[in-house]
Structure formats: structure tokens, C-alpha cells
CSV table of C-alpha atoms and ligand atoms in Angstrom, one decimal:
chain,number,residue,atom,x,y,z
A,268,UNK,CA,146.5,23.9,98.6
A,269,UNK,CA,147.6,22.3,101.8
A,270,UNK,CA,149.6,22.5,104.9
A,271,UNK,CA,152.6,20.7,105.7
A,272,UNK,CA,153.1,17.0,106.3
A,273,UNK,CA,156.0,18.1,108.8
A,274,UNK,CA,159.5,17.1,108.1
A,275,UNK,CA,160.1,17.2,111.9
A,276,UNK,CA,161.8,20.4,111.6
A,277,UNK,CA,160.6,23.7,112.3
A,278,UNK,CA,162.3,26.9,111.4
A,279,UNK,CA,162.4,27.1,115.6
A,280,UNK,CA,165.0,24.0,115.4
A,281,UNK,CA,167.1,25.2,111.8
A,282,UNK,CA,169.8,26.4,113.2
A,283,UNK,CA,169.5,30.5,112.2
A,284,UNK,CA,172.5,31.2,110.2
A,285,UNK,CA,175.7,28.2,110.0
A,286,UNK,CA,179.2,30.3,109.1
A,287,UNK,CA,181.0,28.8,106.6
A,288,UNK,CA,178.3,26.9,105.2
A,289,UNK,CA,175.8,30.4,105.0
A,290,UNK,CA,178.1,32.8,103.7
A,291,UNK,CA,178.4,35.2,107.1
A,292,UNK,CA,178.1,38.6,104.6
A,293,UNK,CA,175.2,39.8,102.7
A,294,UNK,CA,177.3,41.0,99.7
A,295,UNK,CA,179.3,37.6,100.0
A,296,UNK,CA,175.9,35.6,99.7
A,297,UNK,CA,175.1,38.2,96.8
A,298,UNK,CA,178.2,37.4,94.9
A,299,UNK,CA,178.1,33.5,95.2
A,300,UNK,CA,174.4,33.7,94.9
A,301,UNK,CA,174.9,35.8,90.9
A,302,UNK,CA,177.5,33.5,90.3
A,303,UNK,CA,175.1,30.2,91.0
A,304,UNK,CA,172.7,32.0,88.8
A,305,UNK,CA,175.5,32.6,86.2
A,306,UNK,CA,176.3,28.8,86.3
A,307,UNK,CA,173.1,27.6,85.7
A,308,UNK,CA,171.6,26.8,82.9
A,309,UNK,CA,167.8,27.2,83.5
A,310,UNK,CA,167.0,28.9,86.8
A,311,UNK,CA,163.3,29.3,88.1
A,312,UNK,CA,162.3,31.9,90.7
A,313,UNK,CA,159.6,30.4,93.4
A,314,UNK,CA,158.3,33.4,95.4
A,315,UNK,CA,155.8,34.2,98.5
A,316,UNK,CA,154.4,36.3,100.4
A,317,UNK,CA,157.5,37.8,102.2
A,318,UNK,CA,158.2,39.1,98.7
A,319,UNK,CA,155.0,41.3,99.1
A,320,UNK,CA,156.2,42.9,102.1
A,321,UNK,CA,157.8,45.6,101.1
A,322,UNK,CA,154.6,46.8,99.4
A,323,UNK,CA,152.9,47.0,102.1
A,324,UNK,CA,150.9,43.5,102.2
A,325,UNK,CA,151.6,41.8,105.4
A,326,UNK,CA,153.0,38.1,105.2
A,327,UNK,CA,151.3,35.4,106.3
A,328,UNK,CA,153.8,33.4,109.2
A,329,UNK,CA,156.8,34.5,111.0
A,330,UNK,CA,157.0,37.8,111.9
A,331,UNK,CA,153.9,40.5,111.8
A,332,UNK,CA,151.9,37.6,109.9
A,333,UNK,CA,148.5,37.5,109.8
A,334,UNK,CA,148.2,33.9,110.9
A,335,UNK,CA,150.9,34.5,113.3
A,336,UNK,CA,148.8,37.4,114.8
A,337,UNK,CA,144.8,35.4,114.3
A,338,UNK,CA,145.9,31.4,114.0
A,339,UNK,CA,146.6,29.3,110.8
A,340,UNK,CA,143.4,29.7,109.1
A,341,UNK,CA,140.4,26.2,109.0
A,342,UNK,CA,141.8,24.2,105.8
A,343,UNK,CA,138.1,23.6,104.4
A,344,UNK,CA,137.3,26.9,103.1
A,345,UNK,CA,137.0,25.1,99.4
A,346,UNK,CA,134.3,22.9,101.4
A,347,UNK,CA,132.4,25.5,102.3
A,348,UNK,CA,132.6,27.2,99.2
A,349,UNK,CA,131.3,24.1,97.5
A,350,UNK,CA,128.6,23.5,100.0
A,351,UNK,CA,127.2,27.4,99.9
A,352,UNK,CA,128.5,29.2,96.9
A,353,UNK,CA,125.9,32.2,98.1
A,354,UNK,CA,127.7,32.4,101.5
A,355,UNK,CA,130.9,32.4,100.0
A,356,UNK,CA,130.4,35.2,97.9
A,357,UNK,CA,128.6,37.3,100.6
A,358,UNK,CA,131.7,36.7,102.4
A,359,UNK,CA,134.2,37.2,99.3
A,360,UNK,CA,131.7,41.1,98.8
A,361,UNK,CA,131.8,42.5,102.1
A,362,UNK,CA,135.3,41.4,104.0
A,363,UNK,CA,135.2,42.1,107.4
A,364,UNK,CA,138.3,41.4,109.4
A,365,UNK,CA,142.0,40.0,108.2
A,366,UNK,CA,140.4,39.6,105.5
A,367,UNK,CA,139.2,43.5,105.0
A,368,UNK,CA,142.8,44.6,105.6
A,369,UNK,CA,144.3,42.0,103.1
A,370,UNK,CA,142.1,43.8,100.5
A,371,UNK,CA,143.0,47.1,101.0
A,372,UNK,CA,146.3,46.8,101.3
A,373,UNK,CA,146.1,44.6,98.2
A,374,UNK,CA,144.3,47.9,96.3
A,375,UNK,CA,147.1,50.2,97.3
A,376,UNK,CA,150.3,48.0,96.9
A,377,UNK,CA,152.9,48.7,93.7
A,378,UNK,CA,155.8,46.9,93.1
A,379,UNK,CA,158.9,47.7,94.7
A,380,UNK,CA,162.7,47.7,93.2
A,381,UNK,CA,163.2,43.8,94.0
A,382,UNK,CA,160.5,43.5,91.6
A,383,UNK,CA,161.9,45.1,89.0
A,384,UNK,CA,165.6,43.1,89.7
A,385,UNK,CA,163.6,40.2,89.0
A,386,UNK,CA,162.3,41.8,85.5
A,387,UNK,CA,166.2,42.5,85.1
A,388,UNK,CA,167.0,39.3,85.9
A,389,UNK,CA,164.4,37.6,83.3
A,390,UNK,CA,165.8,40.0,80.9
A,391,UNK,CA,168.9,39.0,80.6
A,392,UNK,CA,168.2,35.7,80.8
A,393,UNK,CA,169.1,34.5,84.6
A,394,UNK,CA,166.2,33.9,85.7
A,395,UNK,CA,163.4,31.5,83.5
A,396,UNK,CA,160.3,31.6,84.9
A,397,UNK,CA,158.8,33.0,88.0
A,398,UNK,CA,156.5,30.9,90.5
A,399,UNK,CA,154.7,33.0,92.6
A,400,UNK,CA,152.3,32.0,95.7
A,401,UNK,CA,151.0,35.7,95.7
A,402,UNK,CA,147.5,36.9,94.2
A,403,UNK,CA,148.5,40.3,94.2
A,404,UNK,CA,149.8,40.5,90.3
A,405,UNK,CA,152.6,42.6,91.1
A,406,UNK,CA,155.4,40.3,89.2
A,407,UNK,CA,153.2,41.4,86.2
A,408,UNK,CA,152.5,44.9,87.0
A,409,UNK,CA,156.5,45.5,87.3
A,410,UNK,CA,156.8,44.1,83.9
A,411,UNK,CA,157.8,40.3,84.2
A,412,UNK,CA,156.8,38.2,81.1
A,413,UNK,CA,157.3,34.6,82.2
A,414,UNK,CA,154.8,34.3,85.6
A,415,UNK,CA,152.6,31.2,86.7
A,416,UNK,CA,150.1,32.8,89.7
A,417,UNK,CA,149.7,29.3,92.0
A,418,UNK,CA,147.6,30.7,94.1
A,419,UNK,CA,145.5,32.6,91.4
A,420,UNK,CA,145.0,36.4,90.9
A,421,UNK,CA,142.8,38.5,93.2
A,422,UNK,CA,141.6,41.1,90.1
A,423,UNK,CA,140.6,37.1,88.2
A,424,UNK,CA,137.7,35.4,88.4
A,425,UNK,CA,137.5,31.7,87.5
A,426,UNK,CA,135.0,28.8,86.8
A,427,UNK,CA,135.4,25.8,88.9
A,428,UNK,CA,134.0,23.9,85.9
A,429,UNK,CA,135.4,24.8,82.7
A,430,UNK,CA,138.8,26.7,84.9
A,431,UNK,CA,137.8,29.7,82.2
A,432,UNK,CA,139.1,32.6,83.6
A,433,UNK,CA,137.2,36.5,83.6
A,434,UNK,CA,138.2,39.8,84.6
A,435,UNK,CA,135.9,40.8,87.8
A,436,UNK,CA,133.7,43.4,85.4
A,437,UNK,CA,133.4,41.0,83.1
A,438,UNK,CA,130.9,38.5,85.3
A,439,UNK,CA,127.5,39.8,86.5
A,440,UNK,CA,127.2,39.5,90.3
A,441,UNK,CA,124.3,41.3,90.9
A,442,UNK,CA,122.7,37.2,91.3
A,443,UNK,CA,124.7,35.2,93.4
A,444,UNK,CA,126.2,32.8,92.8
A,445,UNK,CA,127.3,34.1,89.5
A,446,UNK,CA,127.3,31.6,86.6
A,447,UNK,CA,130.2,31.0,83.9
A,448,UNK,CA,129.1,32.2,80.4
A,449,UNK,CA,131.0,29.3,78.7
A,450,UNK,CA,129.7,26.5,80.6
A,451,UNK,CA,127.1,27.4,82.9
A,452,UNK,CA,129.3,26.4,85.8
A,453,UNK,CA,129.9,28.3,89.3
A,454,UNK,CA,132.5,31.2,89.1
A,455,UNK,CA,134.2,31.5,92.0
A,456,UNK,CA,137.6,34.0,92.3
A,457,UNK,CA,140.5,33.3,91.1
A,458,UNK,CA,142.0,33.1,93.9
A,459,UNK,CA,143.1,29.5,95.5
A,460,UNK,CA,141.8,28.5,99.3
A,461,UNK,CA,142.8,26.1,101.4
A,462,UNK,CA,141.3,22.3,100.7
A,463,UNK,CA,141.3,23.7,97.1
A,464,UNK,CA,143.0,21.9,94.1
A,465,UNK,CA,145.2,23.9,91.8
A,466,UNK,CA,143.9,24.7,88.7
A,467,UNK,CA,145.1,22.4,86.1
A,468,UNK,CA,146.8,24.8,84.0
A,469,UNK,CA,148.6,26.7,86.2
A,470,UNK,CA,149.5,23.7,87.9
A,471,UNK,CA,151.0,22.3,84.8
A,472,UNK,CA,153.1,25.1,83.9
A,473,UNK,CA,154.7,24.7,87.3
A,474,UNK,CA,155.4,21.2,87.1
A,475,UNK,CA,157.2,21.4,83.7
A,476,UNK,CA,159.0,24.4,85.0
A,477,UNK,CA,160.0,23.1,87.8
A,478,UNK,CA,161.5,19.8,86.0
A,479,UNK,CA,163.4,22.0,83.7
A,480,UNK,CA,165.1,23.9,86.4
A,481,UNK,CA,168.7,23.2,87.7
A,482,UNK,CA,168.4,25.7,90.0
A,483,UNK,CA,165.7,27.7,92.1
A,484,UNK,CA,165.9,31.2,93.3
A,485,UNK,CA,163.2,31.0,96.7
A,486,UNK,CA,162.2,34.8,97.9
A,487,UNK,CA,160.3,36.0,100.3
A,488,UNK,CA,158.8,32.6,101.1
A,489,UNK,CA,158.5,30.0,103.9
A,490,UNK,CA,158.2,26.9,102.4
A,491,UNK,CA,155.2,25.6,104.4
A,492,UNK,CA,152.2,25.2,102.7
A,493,UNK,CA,151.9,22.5,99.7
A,494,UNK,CA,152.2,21.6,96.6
A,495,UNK,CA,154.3,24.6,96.2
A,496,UNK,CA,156.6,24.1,98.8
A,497,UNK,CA,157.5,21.1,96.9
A,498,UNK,CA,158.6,22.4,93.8
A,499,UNK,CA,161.8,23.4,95.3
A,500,UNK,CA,162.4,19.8,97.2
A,501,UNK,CA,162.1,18.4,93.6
A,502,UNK,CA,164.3,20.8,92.7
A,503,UNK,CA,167.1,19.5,94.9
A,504,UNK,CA,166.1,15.9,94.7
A,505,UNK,CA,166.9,16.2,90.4
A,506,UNK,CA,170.2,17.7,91.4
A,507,UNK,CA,169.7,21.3,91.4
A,508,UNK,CA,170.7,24.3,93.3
A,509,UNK,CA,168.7,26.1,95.9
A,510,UNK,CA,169.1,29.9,96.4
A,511,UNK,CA,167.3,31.4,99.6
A,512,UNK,CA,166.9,34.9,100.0
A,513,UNK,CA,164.8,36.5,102.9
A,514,UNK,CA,165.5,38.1,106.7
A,515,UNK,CA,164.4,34.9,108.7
A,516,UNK,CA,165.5,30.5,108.4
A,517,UNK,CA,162.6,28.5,106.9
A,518,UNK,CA,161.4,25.2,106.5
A,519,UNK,CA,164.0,24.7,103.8
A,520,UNK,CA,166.8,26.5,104.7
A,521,UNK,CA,168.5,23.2,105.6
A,522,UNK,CA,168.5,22.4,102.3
A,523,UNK,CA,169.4,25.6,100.9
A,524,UNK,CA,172.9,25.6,98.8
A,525,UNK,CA,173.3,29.6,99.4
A,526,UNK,CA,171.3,31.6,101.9
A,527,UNK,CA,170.6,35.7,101.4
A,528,UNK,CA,169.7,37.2,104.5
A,529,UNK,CA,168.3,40.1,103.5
A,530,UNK,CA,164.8,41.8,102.2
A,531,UNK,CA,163.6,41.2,98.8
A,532,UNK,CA,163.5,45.1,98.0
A,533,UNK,CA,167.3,45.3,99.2
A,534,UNK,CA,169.0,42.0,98.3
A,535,UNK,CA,167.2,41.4,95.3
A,536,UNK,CA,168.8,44.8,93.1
A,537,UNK,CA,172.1,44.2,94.9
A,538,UNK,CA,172.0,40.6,93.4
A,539,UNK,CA,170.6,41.9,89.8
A,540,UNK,CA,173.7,44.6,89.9
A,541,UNK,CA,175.8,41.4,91.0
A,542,UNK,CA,174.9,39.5,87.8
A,543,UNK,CA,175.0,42.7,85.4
A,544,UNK,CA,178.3,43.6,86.5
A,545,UNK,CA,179.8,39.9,85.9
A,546,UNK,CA,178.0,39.5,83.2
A,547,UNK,CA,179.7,43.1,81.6
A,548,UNK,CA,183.0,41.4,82.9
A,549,UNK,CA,182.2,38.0,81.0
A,550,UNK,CA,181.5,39.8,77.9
A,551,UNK,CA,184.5,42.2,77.7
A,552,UNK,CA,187.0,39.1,78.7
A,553,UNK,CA,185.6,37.1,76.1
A,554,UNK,CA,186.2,40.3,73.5
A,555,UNK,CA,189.5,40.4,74.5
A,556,UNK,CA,189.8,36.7,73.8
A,557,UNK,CA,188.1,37.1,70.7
A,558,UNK,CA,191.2,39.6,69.7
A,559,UNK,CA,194.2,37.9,70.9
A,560,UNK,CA,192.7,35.1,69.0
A,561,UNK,CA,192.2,37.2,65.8
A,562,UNK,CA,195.5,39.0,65.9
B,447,APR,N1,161.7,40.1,102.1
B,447,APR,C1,161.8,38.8,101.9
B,447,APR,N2,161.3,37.9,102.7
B,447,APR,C2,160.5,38.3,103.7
B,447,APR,C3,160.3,39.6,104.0
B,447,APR,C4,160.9,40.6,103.1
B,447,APR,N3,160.8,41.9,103.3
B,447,APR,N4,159.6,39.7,105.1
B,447,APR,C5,159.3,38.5,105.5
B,447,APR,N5,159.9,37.6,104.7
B,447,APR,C6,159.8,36.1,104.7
B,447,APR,C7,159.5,35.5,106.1
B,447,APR,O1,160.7,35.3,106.8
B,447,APR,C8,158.8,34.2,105.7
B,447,APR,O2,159.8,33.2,105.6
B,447,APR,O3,158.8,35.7,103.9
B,447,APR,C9,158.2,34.5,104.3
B,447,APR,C10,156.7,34.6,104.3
B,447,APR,O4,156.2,33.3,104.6
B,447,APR,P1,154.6,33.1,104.5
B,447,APR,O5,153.9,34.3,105.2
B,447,APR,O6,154.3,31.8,105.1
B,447,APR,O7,154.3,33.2,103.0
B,447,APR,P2,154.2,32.0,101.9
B,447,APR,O8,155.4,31.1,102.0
B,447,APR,O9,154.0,32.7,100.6
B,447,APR,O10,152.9,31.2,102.3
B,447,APR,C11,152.4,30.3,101.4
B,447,APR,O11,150.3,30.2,102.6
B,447,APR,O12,148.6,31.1,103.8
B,447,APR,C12,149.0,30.6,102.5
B,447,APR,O13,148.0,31.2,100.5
B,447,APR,C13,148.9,31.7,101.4
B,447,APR,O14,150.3,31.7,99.5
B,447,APR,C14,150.3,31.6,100.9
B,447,APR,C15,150.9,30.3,101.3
């Protein structure tokens, strides 16, 4: 995981909000944006921290981020990992800081109704396959079925030699480092640091899902930090549609087809709704076709 080689643009210079091109009206985003993900055929849903928000874990950049509040974080915490797993852990076992408060809040957060627009969204079938950039499992705690974690899981542990993956009471850490039962390697969390490579897997599933999409639904993140904030560039370099939704421009708002200017818990089951309530009115015109034609 990796900052950004800078396109030369910074959300400072993206010009906030363009009328005409960025639909001026929240519901009018919300309509075009359910009929873009009407029109498509296989749309994939790339979310970040931002998402999170509304259950009470703080984002990372813009505002009330915890890099915006302490500084972008040093970029070799996989190199210190690798050159003292024992630190790492005593680290990882007693937080102190940022990193103390990140925790907790991660313990007490639930999803909110955005998530479960998303699990409406999957459900009918508007929505493929979510991408998430969060470790906080709460796509999977509302009850979405199709959901590659990027960044890795903060309940998971991992092993950085065989990538086998444990449940946290599953791996004795009483000796540190701990050791994988498969292989004998290091286990390390789950959970993806800077300077770290994504875990081959994971990072598979959202390569081939982001080749099959036409269109990508981005909430809640800001398109900074790498190789995820790629998927969506690739997205719109094979032709397909880019659907924003959050309260402040990004990095890729540019290059955003529709823009949603609202929160993921309020925008996000207005946008569901949206897509029900077309998709009722596709069904019941194509009933009535059905018995004109009979008739
Ligand atoms: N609803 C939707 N979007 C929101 C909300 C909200 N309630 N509140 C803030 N946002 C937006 C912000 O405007 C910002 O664009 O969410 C975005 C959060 O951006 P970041 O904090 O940079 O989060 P993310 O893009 O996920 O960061 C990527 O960086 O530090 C690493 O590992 C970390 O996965 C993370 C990665």
C-alpha cells in the first residue's frame, strides 16, 4: 500500500462542485446516479474510510482525519515490521495514541443504514462486488456477500509466508512473534501497513473485479493512497462509468461521470430507494407490455 504519485491535482485545486456537469441537487445526482447503475451491466462498489464515518471511526484525510489532525503516517511500517516482528507486536498489544483510539472505536462501531443500501443494492443485483479499503468488517457484519477487504480485517490474523489467514483466538501469542501453524512462518495481523504488498489473493479478486466492471460506485473514499485508488482510474480508462458519492471533491472527482454530495448513511438508502422504485416501475411497464402483447 502506497501513497500517491501525484497527478498534479489536489482536491484543494478540483474545482468543489461544476453545475451542469455535477448535478446541482442531491436527489437529482440520486436519480441519474440509480439510473447509471440501472444501465450498467456489472457495477463494482470501491469504498473507504469516509464510509466508516457514520459509525463512529474517524476517516483518515480531509476533514476530522487522523492524519489530517497527527501528519500522513512514515510509509515503512512493513519495514519495521520485517526488521522486529517482537516490536511490532508489542506495539500492535498495547496501542497507545491514534492508534488506541482507532481500536476502540473500531470495538464499538455497527453498521449504519448506507450499509445495509449497499446489501440492498447487491441484492437485487446493482451492485457486483464490493472493494473496501476498511479493516473494520462492517460490509460483512450488515450482511453483504460479495466483499474483497484490501486492506485486510482487523479481527484476522495472517501469515506473511503461506498468506494463511486465523481468527485472533485461534494463534497463541503468549511468545512473540507468534508462528503460523501451517508453515512455520511469522503471523502478523491481517491488517495491510504502509510499504506492505497486498496479499495475493485479495489482490486478485480485485483485479478481476475491477476488469469486469463497466461502472464503479466510489463512497466514502479519497482516492489517494495506491493500488486502490487505481482500480477506479482503470475503470474509466476501459470505458466505464464513475459514480462519486461523499460530502467533500477528491483526487478523482475530475474524472467522476456523476458526483453525490452527500453522506454515505443519507445518500446511500436514498439511492437504494432510487433504484427499487425504478426498478418496481421497470417491472410493471414491461407487464403491461407483456399484456398488450398477449391480448
Ligand atoms: N460519508 C461519505 N464520505 C465521507 C464521509 C461520510 N460521512 N465523511 C468523510 N467522507 C469522505 C471524505 O471526504 C474523504 O474523501 O471520505 C473520504 C475519506 O478519505 P480517507 O480518509 O483518505 O480514506 P481512504 O480513501 O479510505 O484512505 C485510503 O489510506 O491511510 C490509509 O489504510 C488507510 O485505507 C486507508 C487508505
Amino acid at each position: 500500500m502506497t501513497p500517491p504519485k501525484s497527478n498534479g491535482l489536489s482536491s484543494r485545486d478540483t474545482p468543489a462542485f461544476v453545475p451542469g456537469r455535477h448535478c446541482a441537487q442531491l436527489s437529482e445526482s440520486i436519480q441519474r446516479a440509480a439510473d447509471a447503475l440501472l444501465n450498467h451491466a456489472y457495477v463494482v462498489c470501491l469504498t473507504g474510510a469516509g464510509m466508516s464515518v457514520e459509525s463512529g471511526i474517524r476517516p483518515f484525510r480531509g476533514p476530522g482525519g487522523v492524519w489530517t489532525e497527527h501528519g500522513e503516517p512514515p510509509l515503512d511500517d512493513y519495514r519495521r515490521f520485517v526488521s522486529d516482528p517482537v516490536a511490532y507486536w508489542k506495539r500492535l498489544l498495547n496501542p497507545v495514541g491514534h492508534l488506541r483510539e482507532l481500536h476502540a472505536s473500531l470495538d464499538k462501531a455497527h453498521p449504519h443504514e448506507g450499509y445495509l443500501a449497499l446489501v440492498e443494492l447487491e441484492r437485487v443485483g446493482a451492485i457486483k462486488y464490493i472493494i473496501t479499503q476498511n479493516i473494520d468488517g462492517l460490509h460483512r457484519k450488515a450482511g453483504s456477500r460479495k466483499v474483497a477487504e484490501i486492506h485486510g480485517n482487523c479481527e484476522m490474523l495472517r501469515c506473511v509466508s503461506c498468506g494463511t489467514r486465523f481468527e485472533r483466538h485461534e494463534v497463541d501469542t503468549s511468545v512473540l512473534p507468534p508462528t503460523c501453524v501451517v508453515c512455520g512462518g511469522i503471523v502478523k495481523d491481517d491488517v495491510v501497513v504502509f510499504g506492505e504488498p497486498i496479499p495475493e489473493d485479495v489482490g486478485l479478486v480485485c483485479a478481476e473485479q475491477t476488469e469486469f466492471a463497466d461502472c464503479m460506485l466510489l463512497v466514502g473514499t479519497s482516492a489517494y493512497v495506491y493500488p486502490a485508488a487505481g482500480l477506479p482510474q482503470q475503470v474509466k480508462a476501459q470505458g466505464g462509468a464513475l459514480i462519486e458519492v461523499g460530502p467533500h471533491p477528491t483526487e478523482i472527482t475530475q474524472m467522476c461521470d456523476i458526483v453525490v454530495r452527500g453522506t454515505a448513511a443519507t445518500a446511500l438508502p436514498q439511492l437504494a430507494q432510487e433504484v427499487a422504485s425504478r426498478m418496481a416501475a421497470r417491472m410493471s411497464e414491461s407487464a403491461v407490455n407483456r399484456k398488450t402483447y398477449d391480448s
